[in-house]
Amino acid sequence: MTAFPARFLFGSATSSHQVEGGNHHNDWWDWEARPGAIADGERSGDAAGWWAGRAEEDLARAAALGQNAHRMSLEWSRLEPEPGRFDRAAFDRYRAILDAARALGLEVALTLNHFTLPSWAAKLGGWTHPNLPALFEGFADRAARELGDRVALWATLNEPSVLAWMAYAGDRWPPGEKRLPSAFVAMRHMLEAHARGYEAVHRVLPHAEVGLVLNMPWFVPADPSRRLDRVAASLQDWAFSGAMLHALRHGELRFPLSWTRRRAPSLAGRLDWVGLNYYGRFDVRFDPRAAGSAFGRHVQEPTVKTEHNDWGRPSPEGMVAQLERLAALGVPLYVTENGMFDPDDTRRPRYLVEHVEALERAIARGLDVRGYFVWSLVDNFEWAEGWSTPFGLYALDRASGARTPRRSAEVYAAICRAREVPTALRTARAD
Ligand code: GAL
């Protein structure tokens, strides 16, 4: 008998800017134009053509693979091109996409904001500006009114801590401030935005389920017997996961090595579910020169090499460990992203099987996990990596627009159809 509950969601995930194409009015469009900003020198361009009409056919591919859900996001810059002015045609396009999903039997998990900001919001200073949470609340309210009859499962924001580190403490994502205090301010404002967005959706849709999506890599000391490795690993964990978990549980944003304690505005009770984006494990070695990354250096060999390999080493038990931590929040759990970039698709099939097997164990242990979404359905624009790190179940030929299923697509389809890992694919027997 399958470990998965009857209503378990098996899907894949995308985000607006990464697949839509032509998002001229957000912060990423401008950022991509800067020389050297994107690893392969490419731009999002037409992306996977979703806005121009290809969303529906890709969703049909997902359904044909046996998936019963899809996670996607709204592009704030399309829907509110100027503060307070909403674009009816853009809402119509999303309605068409959501209707197609429903007709295909796909339940949609809809993220209100997946990293990109409208250019006008970026000009204010992005998430460092104190008005951003209220502006986001206005957007959330409108989105719930326009699309609420089509969507039950909402997420406010995607990975606040990743955005804070990459874009505000770091300089690889817009606005690239490279100021640690900005990251803390941005994080606080994103938590406030979550709380306000939660309220806004619930005011319109009392029965909606509104969650937040966190990225929680598994940071482990490179040498567990070395105290400084343990300290560096736990500092990195705090920066990504611990700070968020603490804020969601105790309503207080606190940072290590600082006396800063800020009340996180009214978070208590404002979470109906939580999403885990999980890619892998990092082995952390203390390094006094690595002040910018909490005195920790990652020492494991990347599974697939690129200039920047930010996804860690595959480690399904890390996913279970993070789900166990999240269970302390007392709300249902979803794995909202899991996958690996693997151009040859030689390792991804096994990666997917191992992670679904780990999920079976987690559920058997009593964790209330309600869905699993592979990142991603089709190759897409991978932020600062451009098009150099393909994550898709489908390979995308950008010149022709052709989609080709990778072996991973078939392997995941077999899992979705059986609603468990079929015996022939189980790792004990896998090649
Ligand atoms: C996540 C992010 C996605 C995608 C993925 C793979 O952190 O939410 O947008 O880029 O990583 O890198």
Coordinates of C-alpha atoms and ligand atoms in Angstrom, one line a residue:
M1 CA 0.0 0.0 0.0
T2 CA 1.2 3.5 -0.8
A3 CA 2.6 5.6 2.0
F4 CA 1.1 8.7 0.4
P5 CA -2.3 10.0 1.6
A6 CA -5.1 9.9 -0.9
R7 CA -5.1 13.6 -1.6
F8 CA -1.3 13.9 -1.8
L9 CA -0.1 16.4 -4.5
F10 CA 2.5 15.2 -6.9
G11 CA 3.6 18.1 -9.1
S12 CA 6.4 20.2 -10.4
A13 CA 7.1 23.9 -10.0
T14 CA 7.9 27.0 -12.0
S15 CA 8.0 30.7 -11.3
S16 CA 6.8 33.7 -13.4
H17 CA 10.0 35.3 -14.4
Q18 CA 11.8 32.1 -15.1
V19 CA 9.3 30.8 -17.6
E20 CA 7.0 33.6 -18.9
G21 CA 9.4 35.7 -21.0
G22 CA 9.2 39.4 -21.8
N23 CA 9.0 40.6 -18.2
H24 CA 10.3 44.1 -19.1
H25 CA 9.0 45.9 -16.0
N26 CA 10.7 44.1 -13.2
D27 CA 14.1 44.5 -11.4
W28 CA 15.6 41.3 -13.0
W29 CA 15.0 42.5 -16.6
D30 CA 17.2 45.6 -15.9
W31 CA 19.7 43.6 -13.9
E32 CA 20.2 41.0 -16.7
A33 CA 21.3 43.8 -19.0
R34 CA 24.4 44.6 -16.9
P35 CA 27.5 43.1 -18.3
G36 CA 28.7 40.1 -16.3
A37 CA 25.5 39.9 -14.2
I38 CA 24.5 36.5 -15.7
A39 CA 27.0 33.7 -15.7
D40 CA 26.5 32.6 -19.3
G41 CA 25.9 36.2 -20.6
E42 CA 22.3 35.3 -21.5
R43 CA 19.1 36.9 -20.6
S44 CA 15.6 35.7 -19.7
G45 CA 14.3 36.9 -23.0
D46 CA 11.3 34.9 -24.1
A47 CA 12.1 32.3 -21.4
A48 CA 9.9 29.3 -21.9
G49 CA 7.3 31.3 -23.7
W50 CA 4.5 30.9 -21.1
W51 CA 3.1 34.4 -21.4
A52 CA 2.9 34.1 -25.1
G53 CA 0.9 31.0 -24.9
R54 CA 3.0 28.0 -24.1
A55 CA 1.9 27.7 -20.4
E56 CA -1.1 25.6 -21.4
E57 CA 0.9 23.0 -23.4
D58 CA 3.5 22.6 -20.7
L59 CA 0.7 22.1 -18.1
A60 CA -0.8 19.5 -20.4
R61 CA 2.7 17.8 -20.4
A62 CA 2.7 17.8 -16.6
A63 CA -0.8 16.2 -16.5
A64 CA 0.2 13.7 -19.1
L65 CA 3.1 12.7 -16.8
G66 CA 0.5 11.8 -14.2
Q67 CA 1.0 14.9 -12.1
N68 CA -2.0 16.3 -10.2
A69 CA -0.7 19.7 -9.1
H70 CA 1.5 22.6 -10.2
R71 CA 3.3 25.3 -8.3
M72 CA 3.6 28.6 -10.1
S73 CA 3.8 32.3 -9.3
L74 CA 2.3 35.6 -10.2
E75 CA 4.4 38.4 -11.8
W76 CA 3.6 41.4 -9.7
S77 CA 5.1 43.8 -12.3
R78 CA 2.6 42.6 -14.9
L79 CA -0.4 42.8 -12.6
E80 CA 0.4 46.2 -11.0
P81 CA 2.6 48.0 -13.5
E82 CA 2.3 51.2 -11.5
P83 CA 1.5 51.5 -7.8
G84 CA -2.3 51.1 -7.4
R85 CA -3.0 50.5 -11.1
F86 CA -3.9 47.0 -11.9
D87 CA -3.8 45.4 -15.4
R88 CA -7.0 43.7 -16.3
A89 CA -5.6 41.9 -19.3
A90 CA -2.7 40.4 -17.2
F91 CA -5.3 39.1 -14.7
D92 CA -7.2 37.6 -17.7
R93 CA -4.1 35.8 -18.9
Y94 CA -3.5 34.3 -15.4
R95 CA -7.2 33.3 -15.3
A96 CA -6.7 31.4 -18.6
I97 CA -3.6 29.6 -17.3
L98 CA -5.4 28.7 -14.0
D99 CA -8.5 27.5 -15.9
A100 CA -6.3 25.3 -18.2
A101 CA -4.6 23.8 -15.1
R102 CA -8.0 23.1 -13.5
A103 CA -9.3 21.5 -16.7
L104 CA -6.2 19.3 -16.8
G105 CA -6.9 18.1 -13.2
L106 CA -3.9 20.1 -11.8
E107 CA -4.4 21.8 -8.4
V108 CA -2.4 25.0 -8.4
A109 CA -0.2 26.2 -5.5
L110 CA 0.1 29.9 -6.3
T111 CA 3.0 32.0 -5.0
L112 CA 2.2 35.7 -4.8
N113 CA 5.8 36.8 -5.2
H114 CA 8.8 34.7 -6.3
F115 CA 11.8 37.0 -6.1
T116 CA 11.1 39.6 -8.8
L117 CA 9.9 43.1 -7.9
P118 CA 8.1 45.6 -10.2
S119 CA 10.7 48.2 -11.3
W120 CA 8.7 50.9 -9.4
A121 CA 9.1 49.0 -6.2
A122 CA 12.8 48.3 -6.9
K123 CA 13.3 52.1 -7.4
L124 CA 12.0 52.7 -3.9
G125 CA 14.8 50.5 -2.5
G126 CA 13.1 47.1 -2.8
W127 CA 12.6 45.2 0.4
T128 CA 14.6 47.7 2.4
H129 CA 11.8 50.3 2.0
P130 CA 9.4 50.4 4.9
N131 CA 6.4 50.7 2.6
L132 CA 7.0 47.5 0.7
P133 CA 5.0 45.3 3.1
A134 CA 1.9 47.5 2.8
L135 CA 2.3 47.7 -1.0
F136 CA 2.6 43.9 -1.1
E137 CA -0.6 43.7 1.0
G138 CA -2.4 45.7 -1.6
F139 CA -1.2 43.4 -4.3
A140 CA -2.2 40.3 -2.3
D141 CA -5.6 41.7 -1.7
R142 CA -6.2 42.4 -5.4
A143 CA -4.8 39.0 -6.5
A144 CA -7.1 37.2 -4.0
R145 CA -10.2 39.1 -5.3
E146 CA -9.3 38.5 -8.9
L147 CA -8.2 34.8 -8.7
G148 CA -9.6 33.5 -5.5
D149 CA -12.3 31.5 -7.1
R150 CA -9.6 29.4 -8.9
V151 CA -7.0 28.9 -6.2
A152 CA -7.2 27.4 -2.7
L153 CA -3.5 27.0 -1.9
W154 CA -1.5 30.3 -1.7
A155 CA 2.0 31.1 -0.7
T156 CA 3.0 34.7 0.1
L157 CA 6.7 34.8 -0.6
N158 CA 9.4 32.4 -1.9
E159 CA 12.6 32.0 0.2
P160 CA 12.9 35.3 2.0
S161 CA 16.3 34.4 3.4
V162 CA 17.8 33.4 0.1
L163 CA 16.6 36.7 -1.4
A164 CA 18.0 38.7 1.6
W165 CA 21.5 37.1 1.3
M166 CA 21.8 37.0 -2.5
A167 CA 20.4 40.5 -3.2
Y168 CA 20.9 42.6 -0.1
A169 CA 23.9 41.1 1.7
G170 CA 25.4 39.9 -1.6
D171 CA 25.8 41.3 -5.0
R172 CA 24.7 38.5 -7.4
W173 CA 21.0 39.4 -7.5
P174 CA 19.3 42.8 -7.8
P175 CA 19.7 45.2 -6.2
G176 CA 23.1 43.8 -5.2
E177 CA 23.5 46.1 -2.2
K178 CA 26.3 44.1 -0.5
R179 CA 25.4 45.4 2.9
L180 CA 24.7 43.1 5.8
P181 CA 22.4 45.5 7.6
S182 CA 20.2 45.7 4.5
A183 CA 19.8 42.0 4.5
F184 CA 18.4 42.1 8.0
V185 CA 16.1 45.0 7.2
A186 CA 14.9 43.2 4.0
M187 CA 14.2 40.0 6.0
R188 CA 12.2 41.9 8.6
H189 CA 10.1 43.6 5.9
M190 CA 9.6 40.3 4.1
L191 CA 8.3 38.7 7.3
E192 CA 6.0 41.7 7.8
A193 CA 4.9 41.3 4.1
H194 CA 4.1 37.7 4.7
A195 CA 1.9 38.5 7.7
R196 CA 0.1 41.2 5.8
G197 CA -0.3 39.1 2.7
Y198 CA -1.7 36.3 4.9
E199 CA -4.3 38.6 6.4
A200 CA -5.2 40.1 3.0
V201 CA -5.8 36.8 1.4
H202 CA -7.8 35.5 4.4
R203 CA -10.0 38.7 4.5
V204 CA -11.1 37.9 0.9
L205 CA -11.0 34.1 1.1
P206 CA -11.6 32.9 4.7
H207 CA -11.1 29.2 3.6
A208 CA -7.9 29.7 1.6
E209 CA -4.7 28.0 2.9
V210 CA -1.9 30.5 3.0
G211 CA 1.7 29.5 3.6
L212 CA 5.3 30.6 3.3
V213 CA 8.1 28.9 1.3
L214 CA 11.5 28.5 2.9
N215 CA 14.8 27.2 1.5
M216 CA 16.6 25.1 4.0
P217 CA 19.8 23.6 2.8
W218 CA 21.3 21.0 5.2
F219 CA 24.5 22.5 6.7
V220 CA 26.7 20.0 8.4
P221 CA 30.1 20.4 10.0
A222 CA 32.8 19.1 7.6
D223 CA 34.5 17.5 10.6
P224 CA 31.9 17.0 13.4
S225 CA 34.6 16.7 16.0
R226 CA 35.9 20.2 15.3
R227 CA 34.1 22.8 17.3
L228 CA 34.8 25.6 14.9
D229 CA 33.3 23.6 12.0
R230 CA 30.2 23.0 14.1
V231 CA 30.0 26.7 14.9
A232 CA 30.3 27.8 11.2
A233 CA 27.7 25.2 10.1
S234 CA 25.3 26.4 12.7
L235 CA 25.8 30.0 11.8
Q236 CA 25.0 29.3 8.2
D237 CA 22.0 27.3 9.2
W238 CA 20.8 30.2 11.3
A239 CA 21.2 32.6 8.4
F240 CA 19.1 30.5 6.1
S241 CA 16.7 28.5 8.3
G242 CA 17.1 29.2 12.0
A243 CA 16.2 32.9 11.8
M244 CA 13.0 32.2 9.9
L245 CA 11.9 29.3 12.0
H246 CA 12.6 31.3 15.2
A247 CA 10.6 34.2 13.9
L248 CA 7.7 32.1 12.8
R249 CA 7.6 30.3 16.2
H250 CA 8.4 33.1 18.5
G251 CA 7.5 36.3 16.6
E252 CA 11.0 37.6 17.1
L253 CA 13.8 38.1 14.5
R254 CA 17.1 37.5 16.2
F255 CA 20.6 37.2 14.7
P256 CA 23.6 35.4 16.0
L257 CA 26.7 37.3 17.1
S258 CA 24.5 40.4 17.5
W259 CA 22.3 41.7 20.3
T260 CA 19.7 42.7 17.7
R261 CA 16.3 41.4 18.6
R262 CA 13.4 42.7 16.7
R263 CA 9.8 41.8 17.3
A264 CA 8.7 40.3 14.0
P265 CA 5.4 41.9 13.4
S266 CA 2.4 39.8 14.2
L267 CA 3.5 36.5 12.8
A268 CA 1.7 34.3 15.4
G269 CA -0.9 32.1 13.9
R270 CA -0.4 33.5 10.4
L271 CA 0.7 30.3 8.7
D272 CA -1.6 27.6 7.4
W273 CA 1.2 25.6 5.9
V274 CA 4.9 25.8 5.2
G275 CA 6.8 24.9 2.1
L276 CA 10.3 23.4 2.1
N277 CA 12.6 24.0 -0.9
Y278 CA 15.3 21.5 -0.5
Y279 CA 18.2 20.7 -2.8
G280 CA 21.1 19.2 -0.8
R281 CA 23.7 19.3 1.9
F282 CA 26.7 21.5 2.5
D283 CA 29.8 20.3 4.4
V284 CA 31.0 23.4 6.2
R285 CA 34.6 24.0 7.3
F286 CA 35.5 26.9 9.5
D287 CA 37.6 29.5 7.6
P288 CA 38.6 32.8 9.3
R289 CA 38.9 34.4 5.8
A290 CA 35.3 33.6 5.0
A291 CA 33.7 36.4 7.1
G292 CA 31.1 37.1 4.4
S293 CA 29.7 33.6 4.7
A294 CA 29.6 33.2 8.5
F295 CA 33.2 31.9 8.6
G296 CA 32.3 28.8 6.7
R297 CA 33.6 27.4 3.5
H298 CA 31.9 24.5 1.6
V299 CA 34.3 21.7 1.1
Q300 CA 32.4 19.0 -0.7
E301 CA 33.0 18.4 -4.3
P302 CA 30.0 19.6 -6.3
T303 CA 28.1 16.8 -8.0
V304 CA 27.9 18.7 -11.3
K305 CA 30.5 21.5 -11.7
T306 CA 29.7 25.0 -12.7
E307 CA 31.3 28.3 -11.9
H308 CA 29.0 28.6 -8.9
N309 CA 27.4 25.5 -7.6
D310 CA 24.9 26.6 -5.0
W311 CA 22.8 23.5 -4.6
G312 CA 25.0 21.2 -2.4
R313 CA 25.4 17.5 -2.5
P314 CA 22.3 15.3 -2.8
S315 CA 21.3 14.0 0.6
P316 CA 17.7 12.8 1.0
E317 CA 18.1 12.3 4.8
G318 CA 18.7 16.1 5.0
M319 CA 15.3 16.7 3.5
V320 CA 13.7 14.5 6.2
A321 CA 15.7 16.3 8.9
Q322 CA 14.5 19.7 7.7
L323 CA 10.9 18.4 7.4
E324 CA 11.2 17.3 11.0
R325 CA 12.3 20.7 12.1
L326 CA 9.5 22.4 10.2
A327 CA 7.0 20.0 11.8
A328 CA 7.5 22.0 15.1
L329 CA 5.5 24.8 13.5
G330 CA 2.4 22.6 13.8
V331 CA 1.1 23.1 10.3
P332 CA 0.9 20.9 7.2
L333 CA 4.1 20.6 5.2
Y334 CA 4.8 20.6 1.5
V335 CA 8.0 20.0 -0.4
T336 CA 7.6 23.0 -2.7
E337 CA 10.8 22.5 -4.6
N338 CA 13.3 19.6 -5.0
G339 CA 15.5 18.7 -7.9
M340 CA 18.9 19.0 -9.4
F341 CA 20.5 20.5 -12.5
D342 CA 22.0 17.8 -14.5
P343 CA 22.3 18.5 -18.2
D344 CA 22.9 14.8 -19.2
D345 CA 20.2 13.6 -16.9
T346 CA 22.5 10.8 -15.7
R347 CA 22.0 11.4 -11.9
R348 CA 18.6 13.2 -11.7
P349 CA 16.4 10.0 -12.0
R350 CA 18.1 8.4 -9.0
Y351 CA 18.0 11.7 -7.1
L352 CA 14.2 11.9 -7.6
V353 CA 13.7 8.3 -6.6
E354 CA 15.8 8.7 -3.5
H355 CA 14.0 11.8 -2.4
V356 CA 10.5 10.3 -2.9
E357 CA 11.6 7.3 -1.0
A358 CA 12.8 9.5 1.8
L359 CA 9.4 11.2 1.8
E360 CA 7.7 7.9 2.2
R361 CA 9.8 7.3 5.3
A362 CA 9.0 10.8 6.6
I363 CA 5.3 10.2 6.1
A364 CA 5.5 6.7 7.7
R365 CA 7.1 8.4 10.7
G366 CA 4.0 10.5 11.0
L367 CA 5.0 13.8 9.4
D368 CA 2.1 15.6 7.8
V369 CA 3.5 16.1 4.3
R370 CA 0.8 16.9 1.8
G371 CA 2.6 17.4 -1.5
Y372 CA 5.9 17.2 -3.4
F373 CA 6.9 19.5 -6.3
V374 CA 9.9 18.8 -8.6
W375 CA 11.9 21.9 -9.6
S376 CA 11.3 22.2 -12.5
L377 CA 8.8 21.1 -15.2
V378 CA 10.8 22.6 -18.0
D379 CA 14.3 24.2 -18.3
N380 CA 14.0 27.9 -17.4
F381 CA 16.0 31.0 -16.7
E382 CA 18.1 30.2 -13.6
W383 CA 18.7 33.7 -12.2
A384 CA 22.4 34.6 -12.1
E385 CA 23.2 31.2 -13.7
G386 CA 21.2 32.2 -16.8
W387 CA 20.5 29.1 -18.9
S388 CA 23.6 27.2 -17.8
T389 CA 22.0 25.0 -15.2
P390 CA 19.0 23.1 -16.6
F391 CA 16.7 21.7 -14.0
G392 CA 13.8 20.6 -16.3
L393 CA 12.0 17.3 -16.5
Y394 CA 11.7 18.6 -20.1
A395 CA 14.7 19.9 -21.9
L396 CA 14.0 23.2 -23.7
D397 CA 15.5 24.1 -27.1
R398 CA 15.4 27.8 -26.8
A399 CA 15.9 28.5 -30.6
S400 CA 13.0 26.3 -31.7
G401 CA 11.0 26.2 -28.5
A402 CA 10.9 22.4 -28.7
R403 CA 10.5 20.4 -25.5
T404 CA 12.1 17.0 -25.1
P405 CA 11.3 14.8 -22.1
R406 CA 14.4 13.7 -20.2
R407 CA 14.5 10.2 -18.7
S408 CA 13.7 11.9 -15.4
A409 CA 10.3 12.9 -16.8
E410 CA 9.4 9.2 -17.3
V411 CA 10.8 8.1 -13.9
Y412 CA 8.8 10.8 -12.1
A413 CA 5.7 9.9 -14.2
A414 CA 6.0 6.3 -13.1
I415 CA 6.1 7.6 -9.5
C416 CA 3.1 9.9 -10.0
R417 CA 1.0 7.2 -11.7
A418 CA 1.7 4.6 -9.0
R419 CA 1.6 7.2 -6.2
E420 CA 4.6 5.5 -4.8
V421 CA 8.1 4.5 -6.1
P422 CA 7.4 1.5 -8.3
T423 CA 9.3 -1.6 -7.2
A424 CA 11.4 -1.7 -10.4
L425 CA 12.7 1.8 -9.6
R426 CA 13.5 1.4 -5.9
T427 CA 17.1 2.2 -5.1
A428 CA 17.8 -1.2 -3.6
R429 CA 17.2 -2.5 -7.1
A430 CA 18.1 0.5 -9.2
D431 CA 21.1 0.4 -11.5
Ligands
GAL1 C1 15.2 28.0 -5.8 C2 14.4 29.0 -6.4 C3 13.9 28.7 -7.8 C4 15.0 28.0 -8.6 C5 15.7 26.9 -7.8 C6 16.9 26.2 -8.5 O1 16.0 28.5 -4.7 O2 13.2 29.2 -5.6 O3 13.5 29.9 -8.4 O4 15.9 28.9 -9.1 O5 16.2 27.4 -6.6 O6 18.0 27.0 -8.5

